[in-house]
PDB file of C-alpha atoms in Angstrom:
ATOM      1  CA  ILE A 120      95.650 124.849 124.941  1.00 94.00           C
ATOM      2  CA  THR A 121      91.972 123.927 124.980  1.00 93.00           C
ATOM      3  CA  ALA A 122      91.129 127.098 123.072  1.00 94.00           C
ATOM      4  CA  CYS A 123      93.661 126.093 120.393  1.00 92.00           C
ATOM      5  CA  GLU A 124      92.172 122.603 120.269  1.00 87.00           C
ATOM      6  CA  LYS A 125      88.669 123.966 119.664  1.00 87.00           C
ATOM      7  CA  ASP A 126      90.021 126.145 116.827  1.00 89.00           C
ATOM      8  CA  CYS A 127      91.995 123.220 115.290  1.00 84.00           C
ATOM      9  CA  GLN A 128      95.311 124.913 116.066  1.00 90.00           C
ATOM     10  CA  CYS A 129      97.270 121.808 116.972  1.00 90.00           C
ATOM     11  CA  ALA A 130     100.734 123.258 116.358  1.00 91.00           C
ATOM     12  CA  LYS A 131      99.984 126.213 118.632  1.00 94.00           C
ATOM     13  CA  ALA A 132      98.601 123.935 121.333  1.00 94.00           C
ATOM     14  CA  LEU A 133     101.758 121.811 121.278  1.00 94.00           C
ATOM     15  CA  GLU A 134     103.933 124.922 121.380  1.00 95.00           C
ATOM     16  CA  LEU A 135     102.098 126.151 124.486  1.00 96.00           C
ATOM     17  CA  LEU A 136     102.529 122.767 126.161  1.00 96.00           C
ATOM     18  CA  GLU A 137     106.274 122.785 125.482  1.00 95.00           C
ATOM     19  CA  ARG A 138     106.632 126.340 126.841  1.00 96.00           C
ATOM     20  CA  MET A 139     104.893 125.636 130.148  1.00 96.00           C
ATOM     21  CA  PRO A 140     108.067 124.562 132.054  1.00 93.00           C
ATOM     22  CA  GLU A 141     109.844 127.722 130.829  1.00 94.00           C
ATOM     23  CA  GLN A 142     107.089 129.737 132.515  1.00 94.00           C
ATOM     24  CA  GLY A 143     107.454 127.810 135.758  1.00 95.00           C
ATOM     25  CA  VAL A 144     104.277 125.804 135.190  1.00 95.00           C
ATOM     26  CA  GLU A 145     104.499 122.025 135.213  1.00 93.00           C
ATOM     27  CA  PRO A 146     102.164 120.315 132.708  1.00 95.00           C
ATOM     28  CA  ASN A 147      99.687 117.955 134.331  1.00 95.00           C
ATOM     29  CA  LEU A 148      97.147 115.394 133.162  1.00 96.00           C
ATOM     30  CA  THR A 149      94.693 118.102 132.069  1.00 96.00           C
ATOM     31  CA  SER A 150      97.380 119.891 130.030  1.00 96.00           C
ATOM     32  CA  TYR A 151      98.394 116.730 128.186  1.00 96.00           C
ATOM     33  CA  ASN A 152      94.806 115.644 127.555  1.00 96.00           C
ATOM     34  CA  ALA A 153      94.029 119.029 126.015  1.00 95.00           C
ATOM     35  CA  ALA A 154      97.115 118.795 123.793  1.00 95.00           C
ATOM     36  CA  ILE A 155      96.330 115.233 122.677  1.00 95.00           C
ATOM     37  CA  SER A 156      92.752 116.276 121.908  1.00 93.00           C
ATOM     38  CA  ALA A 157      94.154 119.085 119.743  1.00 92.00           C
ATOM     39  CA  CYS A 158      95.883 116.440 117.623  1.00 91.00           C
ATOM     40  CA  VAL A 159      92.564 114.779 116.757  1.00 86.00           C
ATOM     41  CA  GLU A 160      91.410 117.316 114.157  1.00 73.00           C
ATOM     42  CA  ASP A 161      94.817 117.961 112.618  1.00 66.00           C
ATOM     43  CA  LEU A 162      97.447 115.857 110.849  1.00 71.00           C
ATOM     44  CA  PHE A 163      99.389 115.214 114.044  1.00 82.00           C
ATOM     45  CA  TRP A 164      98.544 111.640 115.041  1.00 91.00           C
ATOM     46  CA  HIS A 165     102.221 110.869 115.573  1.00 92.00           C
ATOM     47  CA  ARG A 166     102.418 113.743 118.054  1.00 92.00           C
ATOM     48  CA  ALA A 167      99.454 112.305 119.960  1.00 93.00           C
ATOM     49  CA  VAL A 168     101.342 109.016 120.283  1.00 94.00           C
ATOM     50  CA  HIS A 169     104.482 110.906 121.362  1.00 95.00           C
ATOM     51  CA  LEU A 170     102.521 112.783 124.040  1.00 96.00           C
ATOM     52  CA  LEU A 171     101.119 109.533 125.456  1.00 95.00           C
ATOM     53  CA  ASP A 172     104.668 108.171 125.727  1.00 93.00           C
ATOM     54  CA  ALA A 173     105.903 111.428 127.267  1.00 94.00           C
ATOM     55  CA  MET A 174     103.199 111.236 129.938  1.00 94.00           C
ATOM     56  CA  ARG A 175     104.402 107.821 131.040  1.00 87.00           C
ATOM     57  CA  ASN A 176     108.013 109.014 131.180  1.00 88.00           C
ATOM     58  CA  LEU A 177     106.925 111.933 133.384  1.00 89.00           C
ATOM     59  CA  VAL A 178     104.950 109.574 135.625  1.00 89.00           C
ATOM     60  CA  ILE A 179     101.690 111.236 134.585  1.00 94.00           C
ATOM     61  CA  VAL A 180      99.237 108.376 134.344  1.00 94.00           C
ATOM     62  CA  PRO A 181      97.094 108.598 131.168  1.00 96.00           C
ATOM     63  CA  ASP A 182      93.367 108.279 131.823  1.00 96.00           C
ATOM     64  CA  ILE A 183      90.386 107.382 129.654  1.00 96.00           C
ATOM     65  CA  ILE A 184      90.420 110.839 128.047  1.00 96.00           C
ATOM     66  CA  SER A 185      94.098 110.456 127.116  1.00 96.00           C
ATOM     67  CA  TYR A 186      93.599 107.071 125.500  1.00 96.00           C
ATOM     68  CA  SER A 187      90.318 107.989 123.765  1.00 95.00           C
ATOM     69  CA  ALA A 188      91.846 111.132 122.237  1.00 94.00           C
ATOM     70  CA  GLY A 189      94.939 109.198 121.158  1.00 95.00           C
ATOM     71  CA  ILE A 190      92.854 106.499 119.457  1.00 96.00           C
ATOM     72  CA  SER A 191      90.650 109.104 117.751  1.00 94.00           C
ATOM     73  CA  SER A 192      93.652 111.066 116.502  1.00 92.00           C
ATOM     74  CA  CYS A 193      95.177 107.980 114.869  1.00 93.00           C
ATOM     75  CA  GLU A 194      91.868 106.658 113.549  1.00 92.00           C
ATOM     76  CA  LYS A 195      90.825 109.924 111.919  1.00 89.00           C
ATOM     77  CA  GLN A 196      94.128 110.073 110.054  1.00 86.00           C
ATOM     78  CA  CYS A 197      93.923 106.422 108.917  1.00 86.00           C
ATOM     79  CA  ALA A 198      96.737 105.267 111.228  1.00 90.00           C
ATOM     80  CA  TRP A 199      94.483 102.367 112.189  1.00 91.00           C
ATOM     81  CA  GLN A 200      97.279 100.048 113.336  1.00 92.00           C
ATOM     82  CA  GLN A 201      98.565 102.615 115.812  1.00 94.00           C
ATOM     83  CA  ALA A 202      94.995 103.310 116.969  1.00 94.00           C
ATOM     84  CA  LEU A 203      94.480  99.634 117.792  1.00 94.00           C
ATOM     85  CA  THR A 204      97.876  99.485 119.511  1.00 94.00           C
ATOM     86  CA  ILE A 205      96.775 102.286 121.857  1.00 95.00           C
ATOM     87  CA  PHE A 206      93.409 100.581 122.361  1.00 95.00           C
ATOM     88  CA  ASN A 207      95.061  97.274 123.270  1.00 94.00           C
ATOM     89  CA  ALA A 208      97.302  99.058 125.802  1.00 94.00           C
ATOM     90  CA  MET A 209      94.316 100.244 127.845  1.00 94.00           C
ATOM     91  CA  PRO A 210      93.595  96.994 129.742  1.00 91.00           C
ATOM     92  CA  ARG A 211      97.289  96.617 130.641  1.00 91.00           C
ATOM     93  CA  ALA A 212      97.183 100.141 132.066  1.00 92.00           C
ATOM     94  CA  GLY A 213      94.078  99.338 134.074  1.00 93.00           C
ATOM     95  CA  VAL A 214      91.918 101.769 132.094  1.00 94.00           C
ATOM     96  CA  LEU A 215      88.447 100.502 131.223  1.00 93.00           C
ATOM     97  CA  PRO A 216      87.358 101.571 127.703  1.00 94.00           C
ATOM     98  CA  ASN A 217      84.218 103.668 127.363  1.00 95.00           C
ATOM     99  CA  VAL A 218      81.833 104.159 124.456  1.00 95.00           C
ATOM    100  CA  PHE A 219      84.047 106.858 122.902  1.00 94.00           C
ATOM    101  CA  SER A 220      87.290 104.860 122.917  1.00 95.00           C
ATOM    102  CA  LEU A 221      85.472 101.715 121.782  1.00 96.00           C
ATOM    103  CA  SER A 222      83.703 103.517 118.946  1.00 96.00           C
ATOM    104  CA  ALA A 223      87.014 105.033 117.820  1.00 94.00           C
ATOM    105  CA  ALA A 224      88.577 101.551 117.898  1.00 95.00           C
ATOM    106  CA  ILE A 225      85.732 100.182 115.736  1.00 96.00           C
ATOM    107  CA  SER A 226      86.314 103.055 113.285  1.00 94.00           C
ATOM    108  CA  ALA A 227      89.985 102.054 113.165  1.00 93.00           C
ATOM    109  CA  CYS A 228      88.901  98.490 112.346  1.00 93.00           C
ATOM    110  CA  GLU A 229      86.719  99.850 109.551  1.00 92.00           C
ATOM    111  CA  LYS A 230      89.653 101.698 108.001  1.00 90.00           C
ATOM    112  CA  GLY A 231      91.855  98.620 108.390  1.00 91.00           C
ATOM    113  CA  GLU A 232      89.136  96.399 106.874  1.00 90.00           C
ATOM    114  CA  HIS A 233      88.991  94.193 109.971  1.00 92.00           C
ATOM    115  CA  TRP A 234      85.251  93.556 110.140  1.00 94.00           C
ATOM    116  CA  GLN A 235      85.589  90.562 112.495  1.00 95.00           C
ATOM    117  CA  LEU A 236      87.447  92.636 115.076  1.00 94.00           C
ATOM    118  CA  ALA A 237      84.934  95.481 114.676  1.00 95.00           C
ATOM    119  CA  LEU A 238      82.049  93.122 115.448  1.00 96.00           C
ATOM    120  CA  SER A 239      83.903  91.566 118.391  1.00 96.00           C
ATOM    121  CA  ILE A 240      84.396  95.015 119.941  1.00 95.00           C
ATOM    122  CA  LEU A 241      80.705  95.827 119.371  1.00 96.00           C
ATOM    123  CA  ALA A 242      79.745  92.527 121.039  1.00 95.00           C
ATOM    124  CA  TRP A 243      82.137  93.255 123.938  1.00 93.00           C
ATOM    125  CA  MET A 244      80.328  96.537 124.542  1.00 93.00           C
ATOM    126  CA  SER A 245      76.978  94.828 124.916  1.00 84.00           C
ATOM    127  CA  GLY A 246      78.451  92.260 127.286  1.00 87.00           C
ATOM    128  CA  HIS A 247      80.103  94.842 129.537  1.00 88.00           C
ATOM    129  CA  SER A 248      77.258  97.295 130.085  1.00 88.00           C
ATOM    130  CA  VAL A 249      78.676  99.812 127.608  1.00 93.00           C
ATOM    131  CA  VAL A 250      75.788 101.017 125.454  1.00 94.00           C
ATOM    132  CA  PRO A 251      76.831 101.372 121.783  1.00 95.00           C
ATOM    133  CA  ASN A 252      75.935 104.691 120.174  1.00 95.00           C
ATOM    134  CA  THR A 253      75.241 105.698 116.587  1.00 96.00           C
ATOM    135  CA  ILE A 254      78.949 106.153 115.871  1.00 95.00           C
ATOM    136  CA  SER A 255      79.608 102.595 117.083  1.00 96.00           C
ATOM    137  CA  TYR A 256      77.022 101.231 114.663  1.00 97.00           C
ATOM    138  CA  ASN A 257      78.061 103.473 111.773  1.00 96.00           C
ATOM    139  CA  ALA A 258      81.634 102.215 111.985  1.00 95.00           C
ATOM    140  CA  SER A 259      80.495  98.586 112.333  1.00 96.00           C
ATOM    141  CA  ILE A 260      78.184  98.897 109.310  1.00 97.00           C
ATOM    142  CA  GLY A 261      81.013 100.491 107.334  1.00 95.00           C
ATOM    143  CA  ALA A 262      83.411  97.711 108.324  1.00 94.00           C
ATOM    144  CA  CYS A 263      80.932  95.103 107.039  1.00 95.00           C
ATOM    145  CA  ALA A 264      80.025  96.960 103.824  1.00 91.00           C
ATOM    146  CA  LYS A 265      82.068  94.482 101.802  1.00 83.00           C
ATOM    147  CA  PRO A 266      80.968  92.014  99.095  1.00 79.00           C
ATOM    148  CA  ALA A 267      80.960  89.016 101.466  1.00 83.00           C
ATOM    149  CA  GLN A 268      79.569  90.771 104.548  1.00 92.00           C
ATOM    150  CA  TRP A 269      76.756  92.963 103.240  1.00 93.00           C
ATOM    151  CA  GLU A 270      74.098  90.945 105.062  1.00 95.00           C
ATOM    152  CA  ARG A 271      75.810  91.660 108.392  1.00 96.00           C
ATOM    153  CA  ALA A 272      75.967  95.350 107.516  1.00 96.00           C
ATOM    154  CA  LEU A 273      72.241  95.567 106.753  1.00 96.00           C
ATOM    155  CA  ALA A 274      71.433  93.537 109.880  1.00 97.00           C
ATOM    156  CA  LEU A 275      73.378  96.089 111.946  1.00 97.00           C
ATOM    157  CA  PHE A 276      71.482  98.881 110.190  1.00 97.00           C
ATOM    158  CA  ASP A 277      68.191  97.323 111.291  1.00 97.00           C
ATOM    159  CA  GLU A 278      69.571  96.650 114.789  1.00 97.00           C
ATOM    160  CA  LEU A 279      70.392 100.339 115.244  1.00 97.00           C
ATOM    161  CA  PHE A 280      66.710 101.192 114.838  1.00 96.00           C
ATOM    162  CA  GLN A 281      65.657  98.289 117.070  1.00 96.00           C
ATOM    163  CA  LYS A 282      67.902  99.693 119.813  1.00 94.00           C
ATOM    164  CA  GLY A 283      66.085 103.012 119.567  1.00 96.00           C
ATOM    165  CA  LEU A 284      69.156 104.908 118.375  1.00 96.00           C
ATOM    166  CA  GLU A 285      68.795 107.865 116.024  1.00 94.00           C
ATOM    167  CA  PRO A 286      70.649 107.328 112.741  1.00 95.00           C
ATOM    168  CA  SER A 287      72.777 109.891 110.979  1.00 95.00           C
ATOM    169  CA  LEU A 288      73.239 110.468 107.268  1.00 95.00           C
ATOM    170  CA  ILE A 289      76.453 108.444 107.590  1.00 95.00           C
ATOM    171  CA  THR A 290      74.322 105.517 108.808  1.00 97.00           C
ATOM    172  CA  PHE A 291      72.306 105.643 105.601  1.00 97.00           C
ATOM    173  CA  SER A 292      75.317 106.049 103.305  1.00 96.00           C
ATOM    174  CA  SER A 293      77.084 103.087 104.961  1.00 96.00           C
ATOM    175  CA  ALA A 294      73.988 100.926 104.488  1.00 97.00           C
ATOM    176  CA  MET A 295      73.714 102.074 100.861  1.00 97.00           C
ATOM    177  CA  SER A 296      77.326 101.054 100.329  1.00 96.00           C
ATOM    178  CA  ALA A 297      76.453  97.562 101.582  1.00 96.00           C
ATOM    179  CA  CYS A 298      73.495  97.486  99.165  1.00 96.00           C
ATOM    180  CA  GLY A 299      75.861  98.372  96.341  1.00 95.00           C
ATOM    181  CA  MET A 300      78.093  95.448  97.256  1.00 92.00           C
ATOM    182  CA  ALA A 301      75.059  93.167  97.295  1.00 93.00           C
ATOM    183  CA  LYS A 302      73.777  94.493  93.946  1.00 93.00           C
ATOM    184  CA  LEU A 303      70.632  95.738  95.658  1.00 95.00           C
ATOM    185  CA  TRP A 304      70.407  99.012  93.797  1.00 96.00           C
ATOM    186  CA  ARG A 305      66.661  99.453  94.361  1.00 97.00           C
ATOM    187  CA  ARG A 306      67.114  99.208  98.122  1.00 97.00           C
ATOM    188  CA  ALA A 307      69.971 101.695  97.906  1.00 97.00           C
ATOM    189  CA  VAL A 308      67.641 104.149  96.158  1.00 97.00           C
ATOM    190  CA  ASP A 309      64.962 103.541  98.799  1.00 97.00           C
ATOM    191  CA  LEU A 310      67.536 104.266 101.504  1.00 97.00           C
ATOM    192  CA  LEU A 311      68.479 107.485  99.721  1.00 97.00           C
ATOM    193  CA  CYS A 312      64.843 108.594  99.853  1.00 96.00           C
ATOM    194  CA  ALA A 313      64.738 107.664 103.549  1.00 96.00           C
ATOM    195  CA  ALA A 314      67.942 109.614 104.163  1.00 95.00           C
ATOM    196  CA  GLU A 315      66.518 112.740 102.537  1.00 94.00           C
ATOM    197  CA  GLU A 316      63.312 112.376 104.532  1.00 93.00           C
ATOM    198  CA  PHE A 317      65.387 112.015 107.700  1.00 92.00           C
ATOM    199  CA  ALA A 318      67.441 115.101 106.793  1.00 90.00           C
ATOM    200  CA  ASN A 319      64.276 117.145 106.267  1.00 89.00           C
ATOM    201  CA  GLU A 320      62.626 115.955 109.476  1.00 86.00           C
ATOM    202  CA  THR A 321      65.692 116.504 111.668  1.00 81.00           C
ATOM    203  CA  TYR A 322      66.983 119.577 109.856  1.00 70.00           C
ATOM    204  CA  SER A 323      70.254 117.740 109.203  1.00 61.00           C
ATOM    205  CA  SER A 324      71.606 120.168 106.659  1.00 62.00           C
ATOM    206  CA  CYS A 325      75.171 118.872 106.387  1.00 83.00           C
ATOM    207  CA  GLU A 326      75.581 119.301 102.653  1.00 88.00           C
ATOM    208  CA  TRP A 327      78.628 117.052 102.337  1.00 90.00           C
ATOM    209  CA  ASP A 328      76.918 114.087 104.070  1.00 93.00           C
ATOM    210  CA  ARG A 329      73.951 114.459 101.727  1.00 94.00           C
ATOM    211  CA  VAL A 330      76.299 114.542  98.732  1.00 94.00           C
ATOM    212  CA  ILE A 331      77.939 111.350 100.006  1.00 95.00           C
ATOM    213  CA  CYS A 332      74.524 109.666 100.267  1.00 96.00           C
ATOM    214  CA  HIS A 333      73.635 110.565  96.680  1.00 97.00           C
ATOM    215  CA  SER A 334      77.058 109.521  95.406  1.00 96.00           C
ATOM    216  CA  THR A 335      76.796 106.158  97.169  1.00 97.00           C
ATOM    217  CA  ALA A 336      73.362 105.530  95.648  1.00 97.00           C
ATOM    218  CA  ILE A 337      74.715 106.405  92.190  1.00 97.00           C
ATOM    219  CA  SER A 338      77.543 103.920  92.734  1.00 96.00           C
ATOM    220  CA  ALA A 339      75.037 101.189  93.670  1.00 96.00           C
ATOM    221  CA  CYS A 340      73.124 101.851  90.443  1.00 96.00           C
ATOM    222  CA  GLU A 341      76.296 101.858  88.353  1.00 95.00           C
ATOM    223  CA  ARG A 342      77.291  98.404  89.643  1.00 93.00           C
ATOM    224  CA  GLU A 343      74.113  97.016  88.072  1.00 94.00           C
ATOM    225  CA  SER A 344      74.381  99.204  84.945  1.00 92.00           C
ATOM    226  CA  GLU A 345      71.192 101.032  85.933  1.00 95.00           C
ATOM    227  CA  TRP A 346      72.147 104.133  83.992  1.00 93.00           C
ATOM    228  CA  GLU A 347      68.695 105.747  84.076  1.00 95.00           C
ATOM    229  CA  ALA A 348      68.516 105.653  87.885  1.00 96.00           C
ATOM    230  CA  ALA A 349      72.121 106.819  88.248  1.00 95.00           C
ATOM    231  CA  LEU A 350      71.578 109.724  85.861  1.00 93.00           C
ATOM    232  CA  HIS A 351      68.299 110.699  87.528  1.00 94.00           C
ATOM    233  CA  ILE A 352      69.924 110.893  90.973  1.00 96.00           C
ATOM    234  CA  LEU A 353      72.788 112.959  89.599  1.00 92.00           C
ATOM    235  CA  ARG A 354      70.492 115.405  87.803  1.00 89.00           C
ATOM    236  CA  ILE A 355      68.196 116.029  90.758  1.00 92.00           C
ATOM    237  CA  MET A 356      71.097 116.985  93.015  1.00 91.00           C
ATOM    238  CA  PRO A 357      71.346 120.618  91.785  1.00 86.00           C
ATOM    239  CA  GLN A 358      67.591 120.954  92.296  1.00 87.00           C
ATOM    240  CA  MET A 359      68.235 120.121  95.956  1.00 89.00           C
ATOM    241  CA  ALA A 360      71.037 122.691  96.155  1.00 86.00           C
ATOM    242  CA  LEU A 361      73.642 119.912  96.173  1.00 90.00           C
ATOM    243  CA  MET A 362      76.740 120.142  94.006  1.00 86.00           C
ATOM    244  CA  PRO A 363      77.657 116.673  92.664  1.00 85.00           C
ATOM    245  CA  HIS A 364      81.096 115.360  93.525  1.00 82.00           C
ATOM    246  CA  GLU A 365      83.471 114.525  90.671  1.00 82.00           C
ATOM    247  CA  LEU A 366      83.351 110.836  91.578  1.00 86.00           C
ATOM    248  CA  ALA A 367      79.546 110.801  91.365  1.00 89.00           C
ATOM    249  CA  VAL A 368      79.740 112.352  87.897  1.00 87.00           C
ATOM    250  CA  CYS A 369      82.299 109.806  86.719  1.00 88.00           C
ATOM    251  CA  THR A 370      80.252 106.938  88.158  1.00 92.00           C
ATOM    252  CA  ALA A 371      77.046 108.094  86.467  1.00 91.00           C
ATOM    253  CA  ALA A 372      78.914 108.504  83.176  1.00 89.00           C
ATOM    254  CA  ALA A 373      80.337 104.990  83.592  1.00 91.00           C
ATOM    255  CA  ALA A 374      76.812 103.624  84.062  1.00 91.00           C
ATOM    256  CA  CYS A 375      75.773 105.257  80.783  1.00 90.00           C
ATOM    257  CA  GLY A 376      78.903 104.031  79.055  1.00 89.00           C
ATOM    258  CA  LYS A 377      78.253 100.430  80.063  1.00 87.00           C
ATOM    259  CA  GLN A 378      75.026 100.547  78.061  1.00 87.00           C
ATOM    260  CA  GLY A 379      76.559 102.338  75.099  1.00 89.00           C
ATOM    261  CA  LYS A 380      74.817 105.627  75.908  1.00 87.00           C
ATOM    262  CA  TRP A 381      77.730 107.727  74.672  1.00 86.00           C
ATOM    263  CA  ASN A 382      75.377 110.541  73.647  1.00 87.00           C
ATOM    264  CA  LEU A 383      74.188 110.869  77.260  1.00 86.00           C
ATOM    265  CA  CYS A 384      77.782 111.052  78.425  1.00 83.00           C
ATOM    266  CA  ALA A 385      78.338 113.926  75.997  1.00 83.00           C
ATOM    267  CA  GLU A 386      75.170 115.679  77.206  1.00 83.00           C
ATOM    268  CA  LEU A 387      76.267 115.195  80.801  1.00 80.00           C
ATOM    269  CA  LEU A 388      79.653 116.732  80.087  1.00 79.00           C
ATOM    270  CA  TYR A 389      77.979 119.728  78.456  1.00 79.00           C
ATOM    271  CA  GLU A 390      75.625 120.186  81.405  1.00 77.00           C
ATOM    272  CA  LEU A 391      78.511 120.094  83.853  1.00 74.00           C
ATOM    273  CA  ARG A 392      80.492 122.645  81.903  1.00 73.00           C
ATOM    274  CA  GLU A 393      77.536 124.982  82.386  1.00 72.00           C
ATOM    275  CA  SER A 394      77.479 124.305  86.135  1.00 69.00           C
ATOM    276  CA  ARG A 395      79.865 125.398  88.895  1.00 66.00           C
ATOM    277  CA  LEU A 396      81.593 122.037  89.024  1.00 68.00           C
ATOM    278  CA  THR A 397      85.268 122.033  88.099  1.00 68.00           C
ATOM    279  CA  LEU A 398      86.046 119.160  85.735  1.00 68.00           C
ATOM    280  CA  ASN A 399      89.346 117.334  85.918  1.00 70.00           C
TER     281      ASN A 399
END
């Protein structure tokens, strides 16, 4: 079952779990935890919830791994309400949350746009000797990256560094999103430069995260009609071996359009037709 989980074969993992009694092997806590963990990376959050319920019916007491995997499975598939329901059940079951379950709960708050609850969970961690990690801060920054809460988001970004935690590219993109909401396009561009420097220094070569950073910076520029900056960021991406996302292209074109630069939009379309990007 664990091997299936590591290979993102959730359906196979669940099939093996169901077949265990037929083979004269009774599933135990380890079996169920492995199966629930297999649901995290696949579109089976409802099965994770079902497995948690099945454990209780079989008098197998879920532990911190069970709850953390269940929360993560729901959160990753945007079932944020169910994720918080599982999280809230932990104290009643006498299970103390750890940094993984708490971070997953904050991520669920981010997806549900509950920034107050996200910050309350982050504060709870500090008050209960649970040290927040980068994921905790990333989710909290993302939850606050809204028009009215951008200052909180950027304060959390600074706090992450003050705590001595190492950021990720997601940290930078979340902070850039907050800058976009605050109409701080220059700071968003500065953060993009810092993100690229960080990626080079730490050999963080996750192409998709770098694309997200560039796209977020383009969006921040577009909000302030800074078409030159938006277009520059878009055009340097291929030079960095990054293929622009469709949304980044549309956003840069929108920035040009706001200033009546229709000729640049036409040039951009021509350039993209010559590239590997599929236009919709």
